Short mmCIF file of C-alpha atoms in Angstrom, two decimals:
data_model
loop_
_atom_site.label_atom_id
_atom_site.label_comp_id
_atom_site.label_asym_id
_atom_site.label_seq_id
_atom_site.Cartn_x
_atom_site.Cartn_y
_atom_site.Cartn_z
CA UNK A 195 61.95 90.27 97.50
CA UNK A 196 63.66 89.26 100.73
CA UNK A 197 61.29 87.77 103.29
CA UNK A 198 61.56 88.15 107.05
CA UNK A 199 65.12 89.42 107.11
CA UNK A 200 66.47 92.12 109.38
CA UNK A 201 69.59 94.19 108.78
CA UNK A 202 71.51 96.47 111.12
CA UNK A 203 73.17 99.38 109.33
CA UNK A 204 75.72 101.73 110.86
CA UNK A 205 76.41 104.95 108.98
CA UNK A 206 72.82 104.84 107.76
CA UNK A 207 72.53 108.59 107.19
CA UNK A 208 75.73 108.81 105.16
CA UNK A 209 76.11 108.85 101.40
CA UNK A 210 76.62 105.13 100.84
CA UNK A 211 74.71 104.01 103.93
CA UNK A 212 71.53 105.83 102.97
CA UNK A 213 71.57 104.29 99.49
CA UNK A 214 72.09 100.85 101.01
CA UNK A 215 69.15 101.36 103.39
CA UNK A 216 66.92 102.38 100.50
CA UNK A 217 67.85 99.22 98.59
CA UNK A 218 67.33 96.96 101.60
CA UNK A 219 63.90 98.44 102.26
CA UNK A 220 62.93 98.12 98.61
CA UNK A 221 63.97 94.47 98.74
CA UNK A 222 61.75 93.82 101.75
CA UNK A 223 64.30 93.88 104.56
CA UNK A 224 63.47 95.35 107.93
CA UNK A 225 66.23 97.85 108.63
CA UNK A 226 67.58 98.94 111.99
CA UNK A 227 69.45 102.13 111.19
CA UNK A 228 72.02 103.66 113.53
CA UNK A 229 72.09 107.45 113.63
CA UNK A 230 73.88 109.94 115.80
CA UNK A 231 71.52 112.38 117.57
CA UNK A 232 72.80 115.25 115.40
CA UNK A 233 72.52 113.45 112.04
CA UNK A 234 69.92 114.36 109.44
CA UNK A 235 67.53 111.40 109.32
CA UNK A 236 65.23 113.07 106.79
CA UNK A 237 67.41 111.64 104.02
CA UNK A 238 65.51 108.36 104.46
CA UNK A 239 62.14 109.86 105.27
CA UNK A 240 59.48 107.91 103.39
CA UNK A 241 62.00 105.38 102.06
CA UNK A 242 59.87 102.46 103.25
CA UNK A 243 56.51 103.84 102.15
CA UNK A 244 54.70 101.31 100.01
CA UNK A 245 57.39 98.67 100.52
CA UNK A 246 57.47 95.51 102.60
CA UNK A 247 60.47 96.54 104.67
CA UNK A 248 60.24 98.67 107.79
CA UNK A 249 62.76 101.25 108.98
CA UNK A 250 63.54 101.68 112.68
CA UNK A 251 66.00 104.26 113.96
CA UNK A 252 68.45 103.51 116.76
CA UNK A 253 69.85 106.80 118.04
CA UNK A 254 73.42 106.62 119.30
CA UNK A 255 76.90 106.14 117.93
CA UNK A 256 79.51 103.43 117.50
CA UNK A 257 80.67 103.91 121.09
CA UNK A 258 77.25 103.44 122.63
CA UNK A 259 77.58 99.77 123.57
CA UNK A 260 74.04 99.30 124.83
CA UNK A 261 72.53 100.76 121.67
CA UNK A 262 74.86 98.70 119.50
CA UNK A 263 73.86 95.47 121.25
CA UNK A 264 70.19 96.27 120.67
CA UNK A 265 70.94 97.23 117.07
CA UNK A 266 72.63 93.97 116.05
CA UNK A 267 70.99 91.39 118.31
CA UNK A 268 69.06 88.81 116.32
CA UNK A 269 69.73 90.38 112.92
CA UNK A 270 70.46 88.43 109.75
CA UNK A 271 73.12 90.89 108.62
CA UNK A 272 75.18 93.73 110.03
CA UNK A 273 76.35 96.28 107.48
CA UNK A 274 79.04 98.41 109.11
CA UNK A 275 79.56 101.60 107.10
CA UNK A 276 79.99 104.21 109.84
CA UNK A 277 83.20 106.17 109.46
CA UNK A 278 84.71 109.60 109.13
CA UNK A 279 87.32 111.22 106.89
CA UNK A 280 90.01 113.83 107.34
CA UNK A 281 87.98 116.63 105.77
CA UNK A 282 85.54 116.53 108.68
CA UNK A 283 87.61 115.39 111.66
CA UNK A 284 91.06 115.44 113.20
CA UNK A 285 93.41 112.49 112.65
CA UNK A 286 92.80 111.41 116.25
CA UNK A 287 89.03 111.39 115.74
CA UNK A 288 89.38 109.58 112.42
CA UNK A 289 91.34 106.79 114.09
CA UNK A 290 88.98 106.62 117.03
CA UNK A 291 85.82 106.40 114.94
CA UNK A 292 87.09 104.15 112.16
CA UNK A 293 89.24 101.75 114.15
CA UNK A 294 87.85 101.84 117.69
CA UNK A 295 84.27 102.21 116.46
CA UNK A 296 84.69 99.01 114.48
CA UNK A 297 85.98 97.31 117.62
CA UNK A 298 82.81 98.32 119.46
CA UNK A 299 80.59 96.99 116.65
CA UNK A 300 82.42 93.65 116.75
CA UNK A 301 82.09 93.59 120.54
CA UNK A 302 78.33 94.00 120.19
CA UNK A 303 78.20 91.15 117.66
CA UNK A 304 80.09 88.85 120.02
CA UNK A 305 77.76 89.76 122.90
CA UNK A 306 74.56 89.11 120.94
CA UNK A 307 72.18 86.90 122.92
CA UNK A 308 70.03 85.88 119.94
CA UNK A 309 72.87 85.60 117.49
CA UNK A 310 74.02 87.77 114.64
CA UNK A 311 74.29 87.03 110.95
CA UNK A 312 77.10 87.95 108.61
CA UNK A 313 78.88 91.26 109.09
CA UNK A 314 79.83 93.15 105.94
CA UNK A 315 82.44 95.80 106.65
CA UNK A 316 82.90 98.64 104.17
CA UNK A 317 86.53 99.71 104.12
CA UNK A 318 88.32 101.56 101.30
CA UNK A 319 90.28 100.58 98.22
CA UNK A 320 92.97 102.90 99.59
CA UNK A 321 94.38 100.09 101.73
CA UNK A 322 95.41 98.45 98.44
CA UNK A 323 97.58 100.10 95.80
CA UNK A 324 99.04 99.35 92.35
CA UNK A 325 102.68 98.29 92.30
CA UNK A 326 105.45 97.96 89.76
CA UNK A 327 104.23 94.52 88.69
CA UNK A 328 100.78 95.73 87.58
CA UNK A 329 99.03 99.07 87.06
CA UNK A 330 95.85 97.58 88.54
CA UNK A 331 95.68 96.74 92.24
CA UNK A 332 93.81 93.71 93.48
CA UNK A 333 92.94 92.45 96.96
CA UNK A 334 96.42 91.00 97.50
CA UNK A 335 98.16 94.35 96.96
CA UNK A 336 98.09 95.41 100.59
CA UNK A 337 99.84 98.77 100.83
CA UNK A 338 101.51 100.72 103.59
CA UNK A 339 98.81 103.12 104.79
CA UNK A 340 99.27 106.81 104.02
CA UNK A 341 97.56 109.17 106.44
CA UNK A 342 95.23 108.61 109.37
CA UNK A 343 92.25 107.58 107.26
CA UNK A 344 93.99 104.71 105.50
CA UNK A 345 95.72 103.67 108.73
CA UNK A 346 92.46 103.56 110.65
CA UNK A 347 90.73 101.54 107.95
CA UNK A 348 93.65 99.10 107.68
CA UNK A 349 93.58 98.51 111.43
CA UNK A 350 89.80 98.07 111.35
CA UNK A 351 90.21 95.48 108.58
CA UNK A 352 92.57 93.53 110.82
CA UNK A 353 89.97 93.51 113.59
CA UNK A 354 87.31 92.21 111.20
CA UNK A 355 89.69 89.55 109.83
CA UNK A 356 90.41 88.37 113.38
CA UNK A 357 86.69 88.21 114.13
CA UNK A 358 86.15 86.05 111.04
CA UNK A 359 89.27 83.90 111.19
CA UNK A 360 89.97 83.37 114.88
CA UNK A 361 86.82 84.22 116.82
CA UNK A 362 84.16 82.18 115.05
CA UNK A 363 82.43 85.16 113.46
CA UNK A 364 81.18 85.47 109.90
CA UNK A 365 82.45 88.60 108.15
CA UNK A 366 83.37 89.93 104.73
CA UNK A 367 85.20 93.16 103.88
CA UNK A 368 84.47 95.22 100.77
CA UNK A 369 86.69 97.92 99.32
CA UNK A 370 84.84 100.50 97.19
CA UNK A 371 86.95 102.71 94.96
CA UNK A 372 85.90 106.33 94.21
CA UNK A 373 82.11 106.26 94.61
CA UNK A 374 80.03 108.55 92.43
CA UNK A 375 76.36 109.46 92.83
CA UNK A 376 73.59 111.57 94.39
CA UNK A 377 74.01 112.80 97.97
CA UNK A 378 77.82 112.66 97.90
CA UNK A 379 79.08 115.98 99.19
CA UNK A 380 82.75 115.63 98.25
CA UNK A 381 84.05 113.62 95.28
CA UNK A 382 80.95 113.76 93.06
CA UNK A 383 80.44 117.55 92.96
CA UNK A 384 84.17 118.03 92.47
CA UNK A 385 84.21 115.72 89.46
CA UNK A 386 81.02 117.13 87.93
CA UNK A 387 82.19 120.71 88.30
CA UNK A 388 85.33 119.88 86.30
CA UNK A 389 83.15 118.48 83.51
CA UNK A 390 80.37 121.06 83.49
CA UNK A 391 81.36 124.43 84.90
CA UNK A 392 83.21 127.12 82.91
CA UNK A 393 84.38 128.54 86.24
CA UNK A 394 86.36 125.33 86.87
CA UNK A 395 89.07 125.48 84.16
CA UNK A 396 91.55 122.97 85.60
CA UNK A 397 91.48 119.22 86.10
CA UNK A 398 93.63 117.12 88.40
CA UNK A 399 96.51 114.92 87.29
CA UNK A 400 96.45 111.19 87.83
CA UNK A 401 93.50 108.85 87.62
CA UNK A 402 91.13 106.73 89.63
CA UNK A 403 88.54 103.99 89.51
CA UNK A 404 85.08 105.59 89.37
CA UNK A 405 82.10 103.49 90.41
CA UNK A 406 78.42 104.35 90.71
CA UNK A 407 76.87 104.18 94.15
CA UNK A 408 74.15 101.77 92.98
CA UNK A 409 76.83 99.37 91.72
CA UNK A 410 78.59 99.48 95.09
CA UNK A 411 75.31 98.73 96.87
CA UNK A 412 74.87 95.74 94.54
CA UNK A 413 78.36 94.61 95.50
CA UNK A 414 77.75 94.96 99.23
CA UNK A 415 74.61 92.83 99.00
CA UNK A 416 76.40 90.27 96.83
CA UNK A 417 79.18 90.09 99.42
CA UNK A 418 76.56 89.33 102.07
CA UNK A 419 74.96 86.63 99.94
CA UNK A 420 77.94 85.01 98.20
CA UNK A 421 81.20 86.21 99.75
CA UNK A 422 83.60 83.86 101.50
CA UNK A 423 84.03 84.26 105.24
CA UNK A 424 87.08 86.40 105.95
CA UNK A 425 87.47 87.41 102.30
CA UNK A 426 88.06 90.87 100.83
CA UNK A 427 86.51 92.22 97.63
CA UNK A 428 87.36 95.36 95.66
CA UNK A 429 84.21 97.02 94.32
CA UNK A 430 85.51 99.23 91.54
CA UNK A 431 84.40 100.72 88.27
CA UNK A 432 86.01 102.24 85.22
CA UNK A 433 89.67 103.17 85.50
CA UNK A 434 89.92 106.69 84.10
CA UNK A 435 92.40 109.51 84.13
CA UNK A 436 90.83 112.73 85.37
CA UNK A 437 91.02 114.35 81.96
CA UNK A 438 89.23 111.41 80.32
CA UNK A 439 86.51 111.35 82.99
CA UNK A 440 85.97 115.09 82.68
CA UNK A 441 85.79 114.89 78.87
CA UNK A 442 83.21 112.11 78.96
CA UNK A 443 81.01 114.01 81.41
CA UNK A 444 81.20 117.10 79.23
CA UNK A 445 80.53 115.21 76.00
CA UNK A 446 77.52 113.43 77.46
CA UNK A 447 75.95 116.50 79.04
CA UNK A 448 77.10 119.31 76.78
CA UNK A 449 79.11 120.99 79.50
CA UNK A 450 82.31 123.00 79.50
CA UNK A 451 85.20 120.69 80.38
CA UNK A 452 88.22 121.78 82.34
CA UNK A 453 91.12 121.94 79.89
CA UNK A 454 94.11 122.94 82.00
CA UNK A 455 95.92 120.20 83.94
CA UNK A 456 97.03 121.14 87.43
CA UNK A 457 100.77 120.39 87.47
CA UNK A 458 101.73 117.49 89.71
CA UNK A 459 104.54 119.62 91.09
CA UNK A 460 102.02 122.14 92.42
CA UNK A 461 100.14 119.45 94.32
CA UNK A 462 103.35 117.91 95.60
CA UNK A 463 104.42 121.31 96.88
CA UNK A 464 101.22 121.66 98.87
CA UNK A 465 102.13 118.69 101.05
CA UNK A 466 105.11 120.28 102.84
CA UNK A 467 103.10 123.51 103.24
CA UNK A 468 100.28 121.60 104.94
CA UNK A 469 102.80 119.89 107.21
CA UNK A 470 104.44 123.20 108.10
CA UNK A 471 101.11 124.81 108.97
CA UNK A 472 100.25 121.81 111.11
CA UNK A 473 103.56 122.00 112.93
CA UNK A 474 103.14 125.74 113.56
CA UNK A 475 99.56 125.50 114.81
CA UNK A 476 99.82 122.19 116.63
CA UNK A 477 96.92 120.72 114.66
CA UNK A 478 96.25 119.45 111.15
CA UNK A 479 94.62 122.40 109.40
CA UNK A 480 94.75 120.78 105.96
CA UNK A 481 93.79 117.08 105.72
CA UNK A 482 96.91 115.90 103.89
CA UNK A 483 100.69 115.72 104.08
CA UNK A 484 103.44 115.37 101.48
CA UNK A 485 102.92 111.62 101.03
CA UNK A 486 99.16 112.08 100.58
CA UNK A 487 99.76 114.93 98.12
CA UNK A 488 102.02 112.71 96.01
CA UNK A 489 99.48 109.89 96.10
CA UNK A 490 96.78 112.24 94.76
CA UNK A 491 98.70 112.66 91.48
CA UNK A 492 99.09 108.94 90.76
CA UNK A 493 96.90 106.62 88.71
CA UNK A 494 95.05 104.65 91.37
CA UNK A 495 93.57 101.95 89.18
CA UNK A 496 91.96 98.74 90.43
CA UNK A 497 90.59 95.44 89.20
CA UNK A 498 87.34 93.93 90.49
CA UNK A 499 87.98 90.57 88.87
CA UNK A 500 87.71 88.67 92.16
CA UNK A 501 84.35 90.26 92.97
CA UNK A 502 83.14 89.51 89.43
CA UNK A 503 84.20 85.87 89.62
CA UNK A 504 83.00 85.10 93.17
CA UNK A 505 80.09 87.52 93.64
CA UNK A 506 78.85 88.11 90.11
CA UNK A 507 79.71 91.78 90.60
CA UNK A 508 79.22 94.11 87.63
CA UNK A 509 79.41 97.86 87.13
CA UNK A 510 77.97 100.26 84.60
CA UNK A 511 79.90 102.98 82.73
CA UNK A 512 80.09 106.50 84.09
CA UNK A 513 77.43 107.78 81.69
CA UNK A 514 74.79 105.41 83.09
CA UNK A 515 74.97 107.18 86.45
CA UNK A 516 74.97 110.74 85.13
CA UNK A 517 71.23 111.50 84.71
CA UNK A 518 70.14 111.11 88.34
CA UNK A 519 73.48 112.36 89.67
CA UNK A 520 73.44 115.55 87.61
CA UNK A 521 69.78 116.18 88.50
CA UNK A 522 70.77 116.02 92.17
CA UNK A 523 73.88 118.16 91.58
CA UNK A 524 71.94 120.93 89.88
CA UNK A 525 69.41 120.99 92.70
CA UNK A 526 72.06 121.16 95.39
CA UNK A 527 74.84 123.24 93.86
CA UNK A 528 73.33 125.50 91.19
#
């Protein structure tokens, strides 16, 4: 148990943020959770019942400076997870929320009257990428950002690095790979449907590093406790091609695996189409372009060796996360 510690959490109602809040409360932290007025706060309803930690909601957003100052002031840790992706926002909004929102959080930390503990910023593994020298990317493999989401996260990372390195702050950045688990409305149901549903006959080309949400939460807390100031840590899992991941899900659960690979050329062709539609309409209707389409067909594999060595980070195999994830999936999507 953690005694007399208080955490501020942005993005508390999101997939990863809500799981982090649950863990903090279970460990005895008092949690100040930031939520937009329109967000569904019922996801954490009752999360602190019977536990030592208390949950307090702060209603606002990452541009509400007064609320942010109250949120972080005097806390032992600030976990900044608030962000938005291209499926739910325009590129301009993605950049504003992810980059400028991070700037506002850092501003609030600097302005704290009672001090602020370590900030742990959750970025994305997408700002790193495998290269010709190795099929597995590590923290040093900083890549040219592709698309507004990666660009916004890369610029936010630079702000956090500056806060840690040049401004006397204490901050660590973590880079989860493809996170899998209950309450994820995008990647998880897509992956499970390819492994379970006879109506989903095709799987995607390429591969990715799949990590359970509980393992990522472990990594975030380890980064707070053991990470080096200004350091970056990839929090990844098993590196699997899509066809292998789909087969393992099907084998474990007795599902109907997708057996037809979507040709890479078909996905590549979708990029120029998306760009053309965007040019014709004056807005990005589809959240990708030709470079993003090409990236989606590659094997985006990562190593978490640094996190293992410095944080004691570990991850479980895909199958360990299937029971609770599939139970949630069948409740929500079937």
